[in-house]
Coordinates of C-alpha atoms and ligand atoms in Angstrom, one line a residue:
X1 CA -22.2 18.8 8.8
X2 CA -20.3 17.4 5.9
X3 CA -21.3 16.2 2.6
X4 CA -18.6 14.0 2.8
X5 CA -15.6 13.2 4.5
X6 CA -12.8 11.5 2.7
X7 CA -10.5 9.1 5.1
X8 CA -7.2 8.9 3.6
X9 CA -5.3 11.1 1.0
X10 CA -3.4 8.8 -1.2
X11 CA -4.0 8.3 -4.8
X12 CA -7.5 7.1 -4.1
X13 CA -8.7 9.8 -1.3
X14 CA -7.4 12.5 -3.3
X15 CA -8.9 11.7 -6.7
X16 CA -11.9 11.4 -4.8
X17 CA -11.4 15.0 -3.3
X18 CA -10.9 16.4 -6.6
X19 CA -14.5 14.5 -8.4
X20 CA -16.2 15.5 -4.8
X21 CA -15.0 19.0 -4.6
X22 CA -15.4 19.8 -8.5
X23 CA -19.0 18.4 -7.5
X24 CA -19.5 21.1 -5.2
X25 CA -19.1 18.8 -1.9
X26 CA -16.6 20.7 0.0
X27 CA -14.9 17.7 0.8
X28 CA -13.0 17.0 3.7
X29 CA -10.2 14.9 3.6
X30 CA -8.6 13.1 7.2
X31 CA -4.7 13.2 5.7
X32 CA -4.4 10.1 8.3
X33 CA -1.2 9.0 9.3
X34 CA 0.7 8.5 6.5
X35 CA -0.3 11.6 4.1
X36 CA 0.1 10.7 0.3
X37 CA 0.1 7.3 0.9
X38 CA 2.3 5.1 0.0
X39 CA 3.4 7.5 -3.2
X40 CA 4.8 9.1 -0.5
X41 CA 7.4 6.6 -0.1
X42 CA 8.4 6.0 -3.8
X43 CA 11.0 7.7 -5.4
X44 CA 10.5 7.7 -9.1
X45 CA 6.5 6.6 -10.9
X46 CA 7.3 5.4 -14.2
X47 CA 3.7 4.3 -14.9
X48 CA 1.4 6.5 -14.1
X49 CA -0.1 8.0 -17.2
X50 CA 0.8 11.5 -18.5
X51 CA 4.1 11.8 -17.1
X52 CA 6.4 10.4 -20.0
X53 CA 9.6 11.6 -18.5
X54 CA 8.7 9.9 -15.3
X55 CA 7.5 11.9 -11.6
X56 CA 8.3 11.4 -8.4
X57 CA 5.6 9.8 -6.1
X58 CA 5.4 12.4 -3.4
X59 CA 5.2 15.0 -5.9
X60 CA 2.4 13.3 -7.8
X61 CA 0.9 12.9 -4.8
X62 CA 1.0 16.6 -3.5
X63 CA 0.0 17.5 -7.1
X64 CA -3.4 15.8 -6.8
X65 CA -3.5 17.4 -3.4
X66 CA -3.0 21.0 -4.7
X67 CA -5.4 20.0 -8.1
X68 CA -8.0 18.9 -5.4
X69 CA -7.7 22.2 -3.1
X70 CA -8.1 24.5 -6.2
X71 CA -11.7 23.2 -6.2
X72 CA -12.3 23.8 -2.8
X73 CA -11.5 20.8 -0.6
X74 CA -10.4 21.0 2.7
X75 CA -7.4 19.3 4.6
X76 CA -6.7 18.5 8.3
X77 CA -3.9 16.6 9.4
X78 CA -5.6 13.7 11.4
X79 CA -6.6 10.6 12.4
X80 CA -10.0 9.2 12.5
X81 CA -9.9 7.1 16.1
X82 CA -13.2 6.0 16.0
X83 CA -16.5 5.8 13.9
X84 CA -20.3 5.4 14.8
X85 CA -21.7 3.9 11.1
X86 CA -24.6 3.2 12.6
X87 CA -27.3 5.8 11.5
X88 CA -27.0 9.1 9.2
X89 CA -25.5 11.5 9.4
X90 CA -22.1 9.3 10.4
X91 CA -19.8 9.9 13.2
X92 CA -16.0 9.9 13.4
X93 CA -14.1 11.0 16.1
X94 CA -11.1 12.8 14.2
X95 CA -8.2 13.4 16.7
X96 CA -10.7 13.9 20.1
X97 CA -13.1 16.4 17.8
X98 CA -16.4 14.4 16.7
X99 CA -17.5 15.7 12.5
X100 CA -20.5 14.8 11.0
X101 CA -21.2 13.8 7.8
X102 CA -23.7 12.4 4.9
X103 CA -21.5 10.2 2.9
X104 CA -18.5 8.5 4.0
X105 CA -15.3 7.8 1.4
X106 CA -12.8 5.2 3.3
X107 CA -9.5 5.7 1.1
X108 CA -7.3 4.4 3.9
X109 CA -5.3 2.1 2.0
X110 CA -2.9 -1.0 3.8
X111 CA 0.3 -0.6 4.6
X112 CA 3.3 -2.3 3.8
X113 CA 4.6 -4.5 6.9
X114 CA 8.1 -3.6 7.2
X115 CA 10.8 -5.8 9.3
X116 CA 11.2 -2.7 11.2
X117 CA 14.5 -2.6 11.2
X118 CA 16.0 1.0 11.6
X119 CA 18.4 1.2 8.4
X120 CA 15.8 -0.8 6.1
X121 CA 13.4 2.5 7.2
X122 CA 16.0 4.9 6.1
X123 CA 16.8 3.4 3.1
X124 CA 12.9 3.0 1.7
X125 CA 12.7 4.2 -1.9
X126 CA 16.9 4.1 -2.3
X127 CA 16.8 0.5 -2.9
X128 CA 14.0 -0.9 -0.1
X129 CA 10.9 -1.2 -1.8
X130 CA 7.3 -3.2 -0.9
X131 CA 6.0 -2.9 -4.5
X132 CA 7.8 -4.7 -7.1
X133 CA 5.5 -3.7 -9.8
X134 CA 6.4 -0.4 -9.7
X135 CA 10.2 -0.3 -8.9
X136 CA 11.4 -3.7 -10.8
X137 CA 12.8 -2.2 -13.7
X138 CA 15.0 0.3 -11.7
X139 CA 17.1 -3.3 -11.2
X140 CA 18.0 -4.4 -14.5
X141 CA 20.9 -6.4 -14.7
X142 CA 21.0 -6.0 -10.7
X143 CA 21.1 -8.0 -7.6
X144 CA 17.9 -8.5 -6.4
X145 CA 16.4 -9.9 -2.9
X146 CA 12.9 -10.9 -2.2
X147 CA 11.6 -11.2 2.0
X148 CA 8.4 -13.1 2.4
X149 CA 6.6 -16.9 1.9
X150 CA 3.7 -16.1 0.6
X151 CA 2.0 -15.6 -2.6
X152 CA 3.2 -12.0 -3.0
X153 CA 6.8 -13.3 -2.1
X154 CA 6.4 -15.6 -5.3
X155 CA 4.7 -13.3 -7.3
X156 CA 6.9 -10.8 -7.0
X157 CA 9.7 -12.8 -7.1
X158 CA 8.9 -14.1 -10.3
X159 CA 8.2 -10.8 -12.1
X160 CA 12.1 -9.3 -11.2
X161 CA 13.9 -12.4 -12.9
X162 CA 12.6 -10.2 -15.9
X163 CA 15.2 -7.4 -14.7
X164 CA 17.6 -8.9 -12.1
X165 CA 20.5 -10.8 -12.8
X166 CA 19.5 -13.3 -9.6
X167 CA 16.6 -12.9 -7.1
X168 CA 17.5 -14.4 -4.0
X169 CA 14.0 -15.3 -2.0
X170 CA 14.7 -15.3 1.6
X171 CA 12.2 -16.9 4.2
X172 CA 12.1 -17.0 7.8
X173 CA 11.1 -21.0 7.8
X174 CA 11.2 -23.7 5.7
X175 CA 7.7 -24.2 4.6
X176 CA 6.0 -21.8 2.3
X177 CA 2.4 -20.6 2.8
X178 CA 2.9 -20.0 -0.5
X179 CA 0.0 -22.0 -3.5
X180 CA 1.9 -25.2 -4.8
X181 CA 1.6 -23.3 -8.4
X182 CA 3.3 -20.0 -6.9
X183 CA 6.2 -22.1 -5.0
X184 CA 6.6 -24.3 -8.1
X185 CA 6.9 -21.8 -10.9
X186 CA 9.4 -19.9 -9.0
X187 CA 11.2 -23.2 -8.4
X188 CA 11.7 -23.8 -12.0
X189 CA 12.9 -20.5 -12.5
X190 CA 16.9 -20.6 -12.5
X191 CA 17.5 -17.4 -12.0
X192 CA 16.2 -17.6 -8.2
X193 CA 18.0 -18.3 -5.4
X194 CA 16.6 -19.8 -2.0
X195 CA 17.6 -18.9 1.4
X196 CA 15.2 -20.2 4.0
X197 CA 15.5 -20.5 7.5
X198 CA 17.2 -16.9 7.5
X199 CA 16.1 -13.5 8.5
X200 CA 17.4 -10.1 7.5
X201 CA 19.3 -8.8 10.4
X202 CA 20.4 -5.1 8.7
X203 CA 20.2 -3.4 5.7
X204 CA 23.3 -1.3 4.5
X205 CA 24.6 1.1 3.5
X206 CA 22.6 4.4 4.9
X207 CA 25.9 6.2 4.5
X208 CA 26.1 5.3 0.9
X209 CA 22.1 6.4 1.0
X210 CA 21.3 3.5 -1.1
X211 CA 21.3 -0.4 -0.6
X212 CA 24.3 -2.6 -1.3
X213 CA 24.1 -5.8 0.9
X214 CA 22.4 -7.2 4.0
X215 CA 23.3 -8.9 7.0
X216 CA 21.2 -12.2 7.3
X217 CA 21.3 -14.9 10.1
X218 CA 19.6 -18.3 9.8
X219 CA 17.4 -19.0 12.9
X220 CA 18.4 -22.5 13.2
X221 CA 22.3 -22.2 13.6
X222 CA 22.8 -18.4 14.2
X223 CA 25.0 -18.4 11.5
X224 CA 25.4 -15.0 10.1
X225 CA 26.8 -13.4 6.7
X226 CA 26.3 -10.2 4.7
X227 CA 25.4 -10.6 1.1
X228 CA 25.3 -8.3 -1.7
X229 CA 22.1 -6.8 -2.8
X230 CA 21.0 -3.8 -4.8
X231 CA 17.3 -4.1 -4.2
X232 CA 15.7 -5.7 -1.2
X233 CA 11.8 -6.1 -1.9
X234 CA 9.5 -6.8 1.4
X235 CA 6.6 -8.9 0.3
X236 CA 5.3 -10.1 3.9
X237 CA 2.3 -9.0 4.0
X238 CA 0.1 -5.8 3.9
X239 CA -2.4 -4.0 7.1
X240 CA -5.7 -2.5 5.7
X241 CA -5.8 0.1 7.8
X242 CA -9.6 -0.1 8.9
X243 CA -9.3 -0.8 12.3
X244 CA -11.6 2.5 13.2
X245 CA -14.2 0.9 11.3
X246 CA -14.2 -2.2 12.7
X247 CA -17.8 -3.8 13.6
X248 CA -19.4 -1.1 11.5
X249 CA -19.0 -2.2 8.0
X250 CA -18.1 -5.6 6.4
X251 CA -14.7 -6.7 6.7
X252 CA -12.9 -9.7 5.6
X253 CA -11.1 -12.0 7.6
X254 CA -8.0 -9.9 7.1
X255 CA -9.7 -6.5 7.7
X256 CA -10.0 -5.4 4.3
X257 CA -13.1 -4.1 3.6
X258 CA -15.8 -6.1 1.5
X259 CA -17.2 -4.6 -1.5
X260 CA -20.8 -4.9 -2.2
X261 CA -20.3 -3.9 -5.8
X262 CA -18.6 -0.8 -7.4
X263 CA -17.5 1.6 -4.7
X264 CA -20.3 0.0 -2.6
X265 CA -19.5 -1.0 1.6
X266 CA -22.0 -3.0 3.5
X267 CA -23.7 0.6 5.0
X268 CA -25.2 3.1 2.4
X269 CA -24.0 5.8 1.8
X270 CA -19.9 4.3 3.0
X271 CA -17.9 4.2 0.2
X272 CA -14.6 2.4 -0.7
X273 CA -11.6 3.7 -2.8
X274 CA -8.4 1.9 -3.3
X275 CA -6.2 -0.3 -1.5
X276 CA -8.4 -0.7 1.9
X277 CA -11.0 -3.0 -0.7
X278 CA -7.8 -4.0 -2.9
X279 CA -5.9 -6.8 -2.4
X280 CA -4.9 -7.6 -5.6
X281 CA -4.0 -4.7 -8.1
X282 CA -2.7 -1.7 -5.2
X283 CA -1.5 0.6 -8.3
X284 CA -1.5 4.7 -8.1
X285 CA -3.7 4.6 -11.4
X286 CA -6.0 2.2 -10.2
X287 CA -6.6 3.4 -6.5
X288 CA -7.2 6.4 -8.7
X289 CA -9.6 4.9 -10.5
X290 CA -11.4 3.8 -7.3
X291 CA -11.5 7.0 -5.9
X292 CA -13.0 8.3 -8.6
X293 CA -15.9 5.6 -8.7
X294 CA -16.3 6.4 -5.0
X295 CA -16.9 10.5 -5.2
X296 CA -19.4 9.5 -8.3
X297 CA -21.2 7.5 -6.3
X298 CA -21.3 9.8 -3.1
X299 CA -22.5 12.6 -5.4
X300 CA -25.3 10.3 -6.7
X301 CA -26.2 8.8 -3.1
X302 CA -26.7 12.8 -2.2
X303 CA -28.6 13.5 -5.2
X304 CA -30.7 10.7 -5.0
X305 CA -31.9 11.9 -1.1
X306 CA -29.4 10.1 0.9
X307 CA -28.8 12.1 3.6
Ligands
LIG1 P1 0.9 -13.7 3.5 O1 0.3 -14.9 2.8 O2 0.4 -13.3 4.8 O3 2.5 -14.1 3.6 C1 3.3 -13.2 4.3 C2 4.7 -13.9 4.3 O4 5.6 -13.0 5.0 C3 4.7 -15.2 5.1 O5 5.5 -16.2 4.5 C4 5.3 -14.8 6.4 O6 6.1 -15.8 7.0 C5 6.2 -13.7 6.0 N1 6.4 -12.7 7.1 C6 5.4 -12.0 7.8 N2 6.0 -11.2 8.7 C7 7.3 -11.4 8.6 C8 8.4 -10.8 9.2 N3 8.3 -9.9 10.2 N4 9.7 -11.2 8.9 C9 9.9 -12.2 7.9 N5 8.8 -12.7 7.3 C10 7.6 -12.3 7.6 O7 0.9 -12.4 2.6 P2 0.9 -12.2 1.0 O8 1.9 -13.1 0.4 O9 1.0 -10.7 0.8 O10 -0.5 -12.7 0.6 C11 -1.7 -12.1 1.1 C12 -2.9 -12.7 0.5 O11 -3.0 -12.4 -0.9 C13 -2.9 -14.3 0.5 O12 -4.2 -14.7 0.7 C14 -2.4 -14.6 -0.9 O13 -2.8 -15.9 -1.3 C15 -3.0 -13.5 -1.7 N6 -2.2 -13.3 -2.9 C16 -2.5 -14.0 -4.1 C17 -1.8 -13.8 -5.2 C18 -2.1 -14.6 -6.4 O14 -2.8 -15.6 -6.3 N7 -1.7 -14.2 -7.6 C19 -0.7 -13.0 -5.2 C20 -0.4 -12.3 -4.1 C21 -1.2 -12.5 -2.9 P3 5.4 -17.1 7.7 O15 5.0 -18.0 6.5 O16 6.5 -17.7 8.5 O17 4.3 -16.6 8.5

């Protein structure tokens, strides 16, 4: 049986390896399928403190990883399918093989939605990007393109007309699910550009290895044109990825889990750590932070009885 068993090995389930295992709590962290997170499919971190000449993300990452393992914390490549929350000590079903275990860390994270388009895949971190918070200023002075209707879309939107020389929104429809206030402050900003009705058809130029233009066609004609573009930033959406967890702790109506203050789930004894409970910062440093919170209140839950 485990003292605890950390799903995920981004920033957050890492972190929380490192506090857990220093702790003396053999940790065991379920890598999950995407291992790093989504560090893993950055290119440069500018704002992560302590690196003043920048690091790469998956380097970062893997450095926590190694920082983590030094103090003893186990790694298996895996995938928790299913979970039984229901009574200590608490089940999960990790690739067919059931582990045990006293506290539960759920580091998870969401995952960008993608078009899932084949070059947009290849060309993520060399000019794709989901996070325009921490890849905007790579774009100064640069053509930039925003996908998505919603708040993020406008959000994001918003923040690269501090770097780009135009950002061109485009949206599959019309009508934006976007707030009024989101949709009207990026429609008196003049440096954006509106495409609407349009979809992204292909990213290019793989060859090149970084992103010069699109093809987009507009649903309602079938018009299609290629424009220029040196960023293209997806902001339709993000997938908490809890589904394992499903009907055994609280979840909100979009699956992300429900805090019930600090790292605290709805079952004691569950913890959360970054972006699986976080909708609304998803940094490195502060999924970090969260994992950090989490492995200090795992360590207090086992010192305080909970078994
Ligand atoms: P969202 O509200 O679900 O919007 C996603 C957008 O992406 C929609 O416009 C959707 O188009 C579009 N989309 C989805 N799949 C697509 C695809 N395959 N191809 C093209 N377009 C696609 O997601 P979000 O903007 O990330 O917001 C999530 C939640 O966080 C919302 O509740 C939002 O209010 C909140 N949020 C708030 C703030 C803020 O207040 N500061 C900032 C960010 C987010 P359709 O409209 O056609 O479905």
């Amino acid at each position: 049986m485990r003292n605890v068993i950390i799903v995920g090995s981004g920033c957050a389930g890492n972190t929380a390896a490192i506090y857990t295992a220093r702790a003396g709590l053999k940790p065991l962290v379920v890598s999950g399928l995407e291992p790093g997170g989504q560090l893993s499919l950055t290119t440069e971190v500018e704002n992560f403190p302590g690196f003043p000449e920048t690091i790469q993300g998956p380097v970062l990452v893997e450095n926590m990883k190694k920082q983590a393992e030094r103090f003893g914390a186990e790694y298996a490549q895996g995938l928790v399918e299913e979970a039984d929350l229901s009574r200590r000590p608490f089940r999960l079903r990790i690739d067919g093989q059931w582990e045990e275990c006293r506290t539960l860390i759920i580091a998870s994270g969401a995952s960008a939605r993608w078009l899932g388009l084949p070059n947009e895949q290849k060309l993520i971190g060399h000019g794709v990007s989901s996070c325009a918070t921490c890849d905007g200023f790579f774009y100064r002075g640069k053509k930039i393109m925003v996908v998505g209707g919603g708040d993020s879309a406008m959000e994001e939107a918003n923040f690269l007309t501090r770097f780009g020389e135009e950002v061109a929104i485009v949206h599959r429809r019309d009508e934006f699910r976007a707030s009024k206030i989101m949709l009207e402050r990026c429609r008196a900003n003049p440096k954006i550009r509106w495409i609407t009705s349009a979809v992204i058809e292909d990213v290019y130029d793989v060859e090149k290895g970084y992103v010069t233009g699109v093809k987009l066609r507009n649903v309602k004609t079938g018009e299609t044109w290629v424009r220029e573009v040196d960023g293209l930033f997806l902001a339709i959406g993000h997938i908490p990825n809890t589904k394992p967890f499903v009907g055994q702790i609280e979840l909100d109506a979009d699956g992300y889990i429900v805090s019930h203050g600090g790292a605290r789930t709805s079952v004691a004894g569950v913890f959360h750590a970054g972006d699986v409970q976080d909708r609304v910062y998803r940094q490195a440093i502060t999924a970090a932070g969260a994992g950090c919170m989490a492995a200090i209140e795992a360590e207090r839950f086992l010192q305080a009885g909970g078994h």
